[in-house]
């Protein structure tokens, strides 16, 4: 939810000057675009612009009625709300009339984006071509939440986004701004990783009916040593081509904070530095690195 994200991000912004802040998913379908525009422009000022925004429409049916919405309207809601958010950050005074919120007349969103440059936006989706099309139309990033679905399930949508990114004149298809999700549990050897993660995996209702070994083999879940996680992540690049952002979910199954922090430490010290070098070595010399998003 947006309130939780903005509070956590604001706290982190006050504690660091170098970390790129981003939300995991801010629900664009069930949150008011005006509030999103103002909250994240404020965070931009607090953290001197070192942040971006990940948007998704959400697929949890009970959530929509909390906001007097219907999940059947999820796609048009997401499209209309982002169109409004895009304008709010770029027009100092604007009028707006749509289907899903009250009209705006002579409205100014405050604070204005830092230095007149709106936060970079990612559109997250795994099955909705309309969202991929919108991301391509604006030249925004497209994030395939590469977690629960089978390996490379989202490749057709990523390819579609790349083609439309080129069509709208933002650059070559291979230069489109792609991010992928994933899950990881790391230990110094494979046996300890599986032993350590199994209780959390088996206690998570979503994974009932499958074994940890089956799930790790057939989905982007990476369980093993740092090198095994590196090797599996590099298969994502082979399947999806070059991409700019990799995120991992690491706190599934009511994992204690100290265990999750161990995962963060292993990612930061043993996985991510090597992956950055390997990704860069595989990147064509003429390809832009999108410095605001290549973290």
Short mmCIF file of C-alpha atoms in Angstrom, two decimals:
data_model
loop_
_atom_site.label_atom_id
_atom_site.label_comp_id
_atom_site.label_asym_id
_atom_site.label_seq_id
_atom_site.Cartn_x
_atom_site.Cartn_y
_atom_site.Cartn_z
CA UNK A 1 0.00 0.00 0.00
CA UNK A 2 1.17 3.53 -0.72
CA UNK A 3 1.09 4.80 2.90
CA UNK A 4 3.37 2.01 4.11
CA UNK A 5 5.75 2.44 1.17
CA UNK A 6 6.04 6.19 1.57
CA UNK A 7 6.70 5.96 5.31
CA UNK A 8 9.38 3.29 4.92
CA UNK A 9 11.00 5.08 2.00
CA UNK A 10 10.99 8.40 3.86
CA UNK A 11 12.71 6.76 6.83
CA UNK A 12 15.36 5.17 4.60
CA UNK A 13 15.84 8.47 2.77
CA UNK A 14 16.64 10.12 6.08
CA UNK A 15 19.27 7.45 6.87
CA UNK A 16 21.18 7.27 3.57
CA UNK A 17 22.37 9.47 0.74
CA UNK A 18 23.33 6.87 -1.86
CA UNK A 19 20.68 4.11 -2.02
CA UNK A 20 18.24 4.29 -4.92
CA UNK A 21 14.80 4.02 -3.32
CA UNK A 22 11.96 2.27 -5.09
CA UNK A 23 8.64 0.76 -4.14
CA UNK A 24 8.02 -2.94 -4.75
CA UNK A 25 4.47 -2.31 -5.96
CA UNK A 26 2.42 0.83 -5.47
CA UNK A 27 -1.13 -0.01 -6.50
CA UNK A 28 -2.12 2.44 -9.21
CA UNK A 29 -5.62 0.98 -9.54
CA UNK A 30 -6.77 1.45 -5.94
CA UNK A 31 -4.84 4.54 -4.84
CA UNK A 32 -5.66 8.11 -5.79
CA UNK A 33 -3.20 9.36 -8.44
CA UNK A 34 -3.22 12.82 -6.82
CA UNK A 35 -2.00 11.37 -3.52
CA UNK A 36 0.64 9.27 -5.31
CA UNK A 37 1.84 12.33 -7.23
CA UNK A 38 2.18 14.47 -4.12
CA UNK A 39 3.62 11.78 -1.81
CA UNK A 40 6.35 10.67 -4.20
CA UNK A 41 7.26 14.17 -5.31
CA UNK A 42 7.75 14.92 -1.61
CA UNK A 43 9.95 11.83 -1.24
CA UNK A 44 11.91 12.98 -4.28
CA UNK A 45 12.75 16.22 -2.48
CA UNK A 46 13.64 14.41 0.75
CA UNK A 47 16.04 12.05 -1.02
CA UNK A 48 17.37 14.55 -3.58
CA UNK A 49 15.88 12.72 -6.54
CA UNK A 50 17.44 9.32 -5.87
CA UNK A 51 14.19 7.35 -6.13
CA UNK A 52 11.77 5.89 -8.60
CA UNK A 53 8.30 4.38 -8.51
CA UNK A 54 7.07 0.88 -9.33
CA UNK A 55 3.39 0.71 -10.23
CA UNK A 56 1.07 -2.29 -10.44
CA UNK A 57 -2.66 -2.81 -10.56
CA UNK A 58 -2.86 -5.64 -8.04
CA UNK A 59 -4.81 -8.87 -8.42
CA UNK A 60 -6.18 -9.50 -4.92
CA UNK A 61 -9.96 -9.51 -5.28
CA UNK A 62 -10.90 -8.46 -1.68
CA UNK A 63 -8.71 -5.33 -1.85
CA UNK A 64 -10.75 -3.53 -4.50
CA UNK A 65 -13.98 -3.13 -2.48
CA UNK A 66 -11.97 -1.48 0.31
CA UNK A 67 -11.53 1.42 -2.11
CA UNK A 68 -15.05 1.20 -3.57
CA UNK A 69 -13.65 -0.33 -6.77
CA UNK A 70 -14.27 -3.52 -8.75
CA UNK A 71 -11.43 -5.78 -9.82
CA UNK A 72 -13.13 -6.18 -13.20
CA UNK A 73 -12.22 -2.53 -13.79
CA UNK A 74 -8.61 -3.13 -12.80
CA UNK A 75 -7.04 -2.62 -16.23
CA UNK A 76 -8.95 0.53 -17.27
CA UNK A 77 -8.48 1.92 -13.75
CA UNK A 78 -4.74 1.40 -13.93
CA UNK A 79 -4.49 2.95 -17.39
CA UNK A 80 -6.59 6.00 -16.55
CA UNK A 81 -4.95 6.58 -13.18
CA UNK A 82 -1.44 6.50 -14.62
CA UNK A 83 -2.42 8.82 -17.47
CA UNK A 84 -3.54 11.27 -14.79
CA UNK A 85 -0.40 10.75 -12.67
CA UNK A 86 1.78 11.40 -15.72
CA UNK A 87 0.02 14.72 -16.35
CA UNK A 88 0.04 15.77 -12.70
CA UNK A 89 3.83 15.70 -12.68
CA UNK A 90 4.18 17.58 -15.97
CA UNK A 91 1.44 20.24 -16.01
CA UNK A 92 1.61 23.02 -13.44
CA UNK A 93 -2.11 23.77 -13.66
CA UNK A 94 -4.43 21.21 -15.15
CA UNK A 95 -8.01 20.23 -15.75
CA UNK A 96 -8.99 16.57 -15.77
CA UNK A 97 -12.13 14.55 -16.27
CA UNK A 98 -12.15 10.77 -16.39
CA UNK A 99 -14.40 7.85 -15.54
CA UNK A 100 -13.07 6.73 -12.17
CA UNK A 101 -12.47 9.82 -10.02
CA UNK A 102 -13.96 13.26 -9.47
CA UNK A 103 -12.87 15.91 -12.01
CA UNK A 104 -10.03 18.35 -11.38
CA UNK A 105 -10.28 21.99 -12.34
CA UNK A 106 -7.35 24.39 -12.27
CA UNK A 107 -5.51 21.91 -10.05
CA UNK A 108 -1.83 22.03 -9.09
CA UNK A 109 -0.16 19.01 -7.50
CA UNK A 110 2.29 20.05 -4.78
CA UNK A 111 5.14 19.78 -4.27
CA UNK A 112 6.22 19.92 -7.89
CA UNK A 113 8.78 17.30 -9.02
CA UNK A 114 12.36 18.09 -8.00
CA UNK A 115 14.04 20.33 -10.61
CA UNK A 116 11.01 19.81 -12.85
CA UNK A 117 11.96 16.15 -13.50
CA UNK A 118 9.32 13.59 -12.48
CA UNK A 119 10.36 10.34 -10.79
CA UNK A 120 11.20 7.50 -13.14
CA UNK A 121 8.29 5.03 -13.38
CA UNK A 122 8.19 1.27 -13.83
CA UNK A 123 4.98 -0.50 -14.84
CA UNK A 124 4.76 -3.97 -13.32
CA UNK A 125 2.69 -6.70 -14.98
CA UNK A 126 2.94 -10.37 -15.90
CA UNK A 127 -0.12 -10.93 -18.08
CA UNK A 128 -1.50 -7.59 -19.28
CA UNK A 129 -0.45 -6.31 -22.72
CA UNK A 130 -2.28 -3.03 -22.12
CA UNK A 131 0.13 -2.22 -19.27
CA UNK A 132 3.15 -3.15 -21.41
CA UNK A 133 1.77 -0.90 -24.16
CA UNK A 134 1.35 2.02 -21.77
CA UNK A 135 4.90 1.61 -20.47
CA UNK A 136 6.23 1.59 -24.03
CA UNK A 137 4.11 4.58 -25.08
CA UNK A 138 5.60 6.80 -22.36
CA UNK A 139 9.11 5.35 -22.60
CA UNK A 140 8.86 4.12 -19.02
CA UNK A 141 10.32 0.91 -17.61
CA UNK A 142 8.51 -2.41 -17.81
CA UNK A 143 8.88 -4.80 -14.86
CA UNK A 144 7.95 -8.47 -15.21
CA UNK A 145 7.29 -9.77 -11.73
CA UNK A 146 9.19 -12.94 -12.52
CA UNK A 147 8.33 -14.82 -9.31
CA UNK A 148 5.52 -17.38 -9.14
CA UNK A 149 5.02 -18.14 -12.82
CA UNK A 150 7.04 -20.78 -14.72
CA UNK A 151 10.46 -19.84 -16.05
CA UNK A 152 10.26 -17.30 -18.90
CA UNK A 153 6.47 -17.14 -18.71
CA UNK A 154 6.63 -13.36 -19.13
CA UNK A 155 8.95 -13.38 -22.15
CA UNK A 156 6.15 -12.74 -24.72
CA UNK A 157 5.08 -9.58 -22.85
CA UNK A 158 8.67 -8.40 -22.47
CA UNK A 159 9.22 -8.92 -26.20
CA UNK A 160 5.98 -7.06 -26.95
CA UNK A 161 7.06 -4.14 -24.74
CA UNK A 162 10.43 -3.97 -26.51
CA UNK A 163 8.79 -3.88 -29.92
CA UNK A 164 6.37 -1.11 -28.89
CA UNK A 165 9.16 0.87 -27.17
CA UNK A 166 10.93 0.95 -30.53
CA UNK A 167 7.68 1.75 -32.37
CA UNK A 168 7.11 4.85 -30.24
CA UNK A 169 10.57 6.16 -31.07
CA UNK A 170 12.32 5.79 -27.72
CA UNK A 171 15.22 3.75 -29.09
CA UNK A 172 16.06 0.27 -30.23
CA UNK A 173 14.06 -2.68 -28.94
CA UNK A 174 17.15 -4.06 -27.23
CA UNK A 175 17.57 -0.77 -25.36
CA UNK A 176 14.10 -0.89 -23.77
CA UNK A 177 14.14 -0.59 -19.97
CA UNK A 178 13.28 -4.00 -18.51
CA UNK A 179 13.27 -5.24 -14.94
CA UNK A 180 12.68 -8.72 -13.53
CA UNK A 181 11.60 -10.03 -10.16
CA UNK A 182 12.70 -13.23 -8.50
CA UNK A 183 13.08 -15.02 -5.18
CA UNK A 184 16.28 -16.13 -3.52
CA UNK A 185 17.51 -17.94 -0.45
CA UNK A 186 21.28 -18.18 -0.13
CA UNK A 187 23.68 -20.12 2.08
CA UNK A 188 27.33 -20.93 1.65
CA UNK A 189 26.43 -24.29 0.13
CA UNK A 190 23.37 -25.73 -1.59
CA UNK A 191 22.49 -28.24 1.11
CA UNK A 192 22.36 -25.59 3.83
CA UNK A 193 20.30 -23.30 1.60
CA UNK A 194 17.62 -25.94 0.99
CA UNK A 195 17.63 -26.98 4.65
CA UNK A 196 17.34 -23.38 5.81
CA UNK A 197 14.61 -22.32 3.37
CA UNK A 198 12.43 -25.44 3.49
CA UNK A 199 10.45 -24.55 6.67
CA UNK A 200 9.52 -21.12 5.29
CA UNK A 201 8.61 -22.55 1.89
CA UNK A 202 6.44 -25.31 3.33
CA UNK A 203 4.61 -22.94 5.68
CA UNK A 204 3.60 -20.59 2.85
CA UNK A 205 0.05 -21.47 1.65
CA UNK A 206 0.73 -20.47 -1.95
CA UNK A 207 3.30 -23.25 -2.34
CA UNK A 208 1.12 -26.10 -1.08
CA UNK A 209 1.03 -29.07 -3.45
CA UNK A 210 4.57 -28.77 -4.77
CA UNK A 211 8.01 -29.55 -3.44
CA UNK A 212 10.75 -27.00 -2.92
CA UNK A 213 12.95 -28.85 -5.42
CA UNK A 214 10.22 -28.84 -8.08
CA UNK A 215 9.44 -25.17 -7.54
CA UNK A 216 13.10 -24.13 -7.66
CA UNK A 217 13.58 -26.04 -10.91
CA UNK A 218 10.50 -24.78 -12.74
CA UNK A 219 10.28 -21.14 -11.57
CA UNK A 220 12.70 -18.22 -11.03
CA UNK A 221 13.13 -19.18 -7.36
CA UNK A 222 16.88 -19.40 -6.69
CA UNK A 223 17.99 -21.54 -3.75
CA UNK A 224 21.63 -22.39 -3.22
CA UNK A 225 25.13 -21.00 -2.85
CA UNK A 226 25.98 -17.49 -4.05
CA UNK A 227 27.43 -18.92 -7.26
CA UNK A 228 24.29 -20.98 -7.90
CA UNK A 229 22.12 -17.87 -7.49
CA UNK A 230 24.44 -15.96 -9.84
CA UNK A 231 24.30 -18.73 -12.43
CA UNK A 232 20.51 -18.97 -12.33
CA UNK A 233 20.08 -15.20 -12.56
CA UNK A 234 22.29 -15.17 -15.65
CA UNK A 235 19.85 -17.59 -17.29
CA UNK A 236 17.25 -14.83 -16.98
CA UNK A 237 19.44 -12.66 -19.17
CA UNK A 238 19.79 -15.47 -21.69
CA UNK A 239 16.00 -15.82 -21.84
CA UNK A 240 14.92 -12.18 -21.66
CA UNK A 241 18.00 -10.52 -23.23
CA UNK A 242 19.71 -7.57 -21.58
CA UNK A 243 17.82 -5.94 -18.71
CA UNK A 244 18.47 -3.18 -16.21
CA UNK A 245 16.94 -4.19 -12.88
CA UNK A 246 16.83 -7.38 -10.85
CA UNK A 247 14.81 -7.59 -7.64
CA UNK A 248 14.55 -10.52 -5.23
CA UNK A 249 11.87 -11.33 -2.69
CA UNK A 250 13.62 -12.76 0.37
CA UNK A 251 11.19 -12.64 3.31
CA UNK A 252 8.60 -15.29 2.48
CA UNK A 253 6.91 -17.56 4.99
CA UNK A 254 7.19 -15.36 8.08
CA UNK A 255 10.97 -15.37 7.89
CA UNK A 256 12.56 -13.73 10.97
CA UNK A 257 14.16 -10.35 10.43
CA UNK A 258 17.65 -11.59 11.29
CA UNK A 259 17.43 -14.33 8.65
CA UNK A 260 16.18 -11.86 6.04
CA UNK A 261 19.03 -9.50 6.90
CA UNK A 262 21.51 -12.33 6.39
CA UNK A 263 20.06 -12.75 2.91
CA UNK A 264 20.47 -9.05 2.20
CA UNK A 265 24.11 -9.26 3.33
CA UNK A 266 24.86 -12.25 1.10
CA UNK A 267 23.18 -10.62 -1.88
CA UNK A 268 25.05 -7.36 -1.33
CA UNK A 269 28.50 -8.86 -0.78
CA UNK A 270 28.63 -12.09 -2.77
CA UNK A 271 25.95 -12.03 -5.46
CA UNK A 272 25.24 -8.53 -6.73
CA UNK A 273 28.87 -7.38 -7.31
CA UNK A 274 29.58 -10.43 -9.47
CA UNK A 275 26.29 -10.13 -11.33
CA UNK A 276 27.00 -6.47 -12.15
CA UNK A 277 30.34 -7.40 -13.65
CA UNK A 278 28.91 -10.34 -15.58
CA UNK A 279 25.96 -8.33 -16.91
CA UNK A 280 28.22 -5.48 -17.97
CA UNK A 281 30.61 -7.88 -19.72
CA UNK A 282 27.69 -9.29 -21.73
CA UNK A 283 26.26 -5.89 -22.63
CA UNK A 284 26.90 -4.65 -26.16
CA UNK A 285 29.24 -1.61 -26.19
CA UNK A 286 26.65 0.60 -27.88
CA UNK A 287 23.89 -0.24 -25.39
CA UNK A 288 22.93 2.52 -22.91
CA UNK A 289 23.07 1.49 -19.27
CA UNK A 290 20.17 3.74 -18.17
CA UNK A 291 22.15 5.04 -15.17
CA UNK A 292 19.07 6.04 -13.19
CA UNK A 293 17.78 2.48 -13.25
CA UNK A 294 20.83 0.24 -13.57
CA UNK A 295 21.37 -0.53 -9.90
#
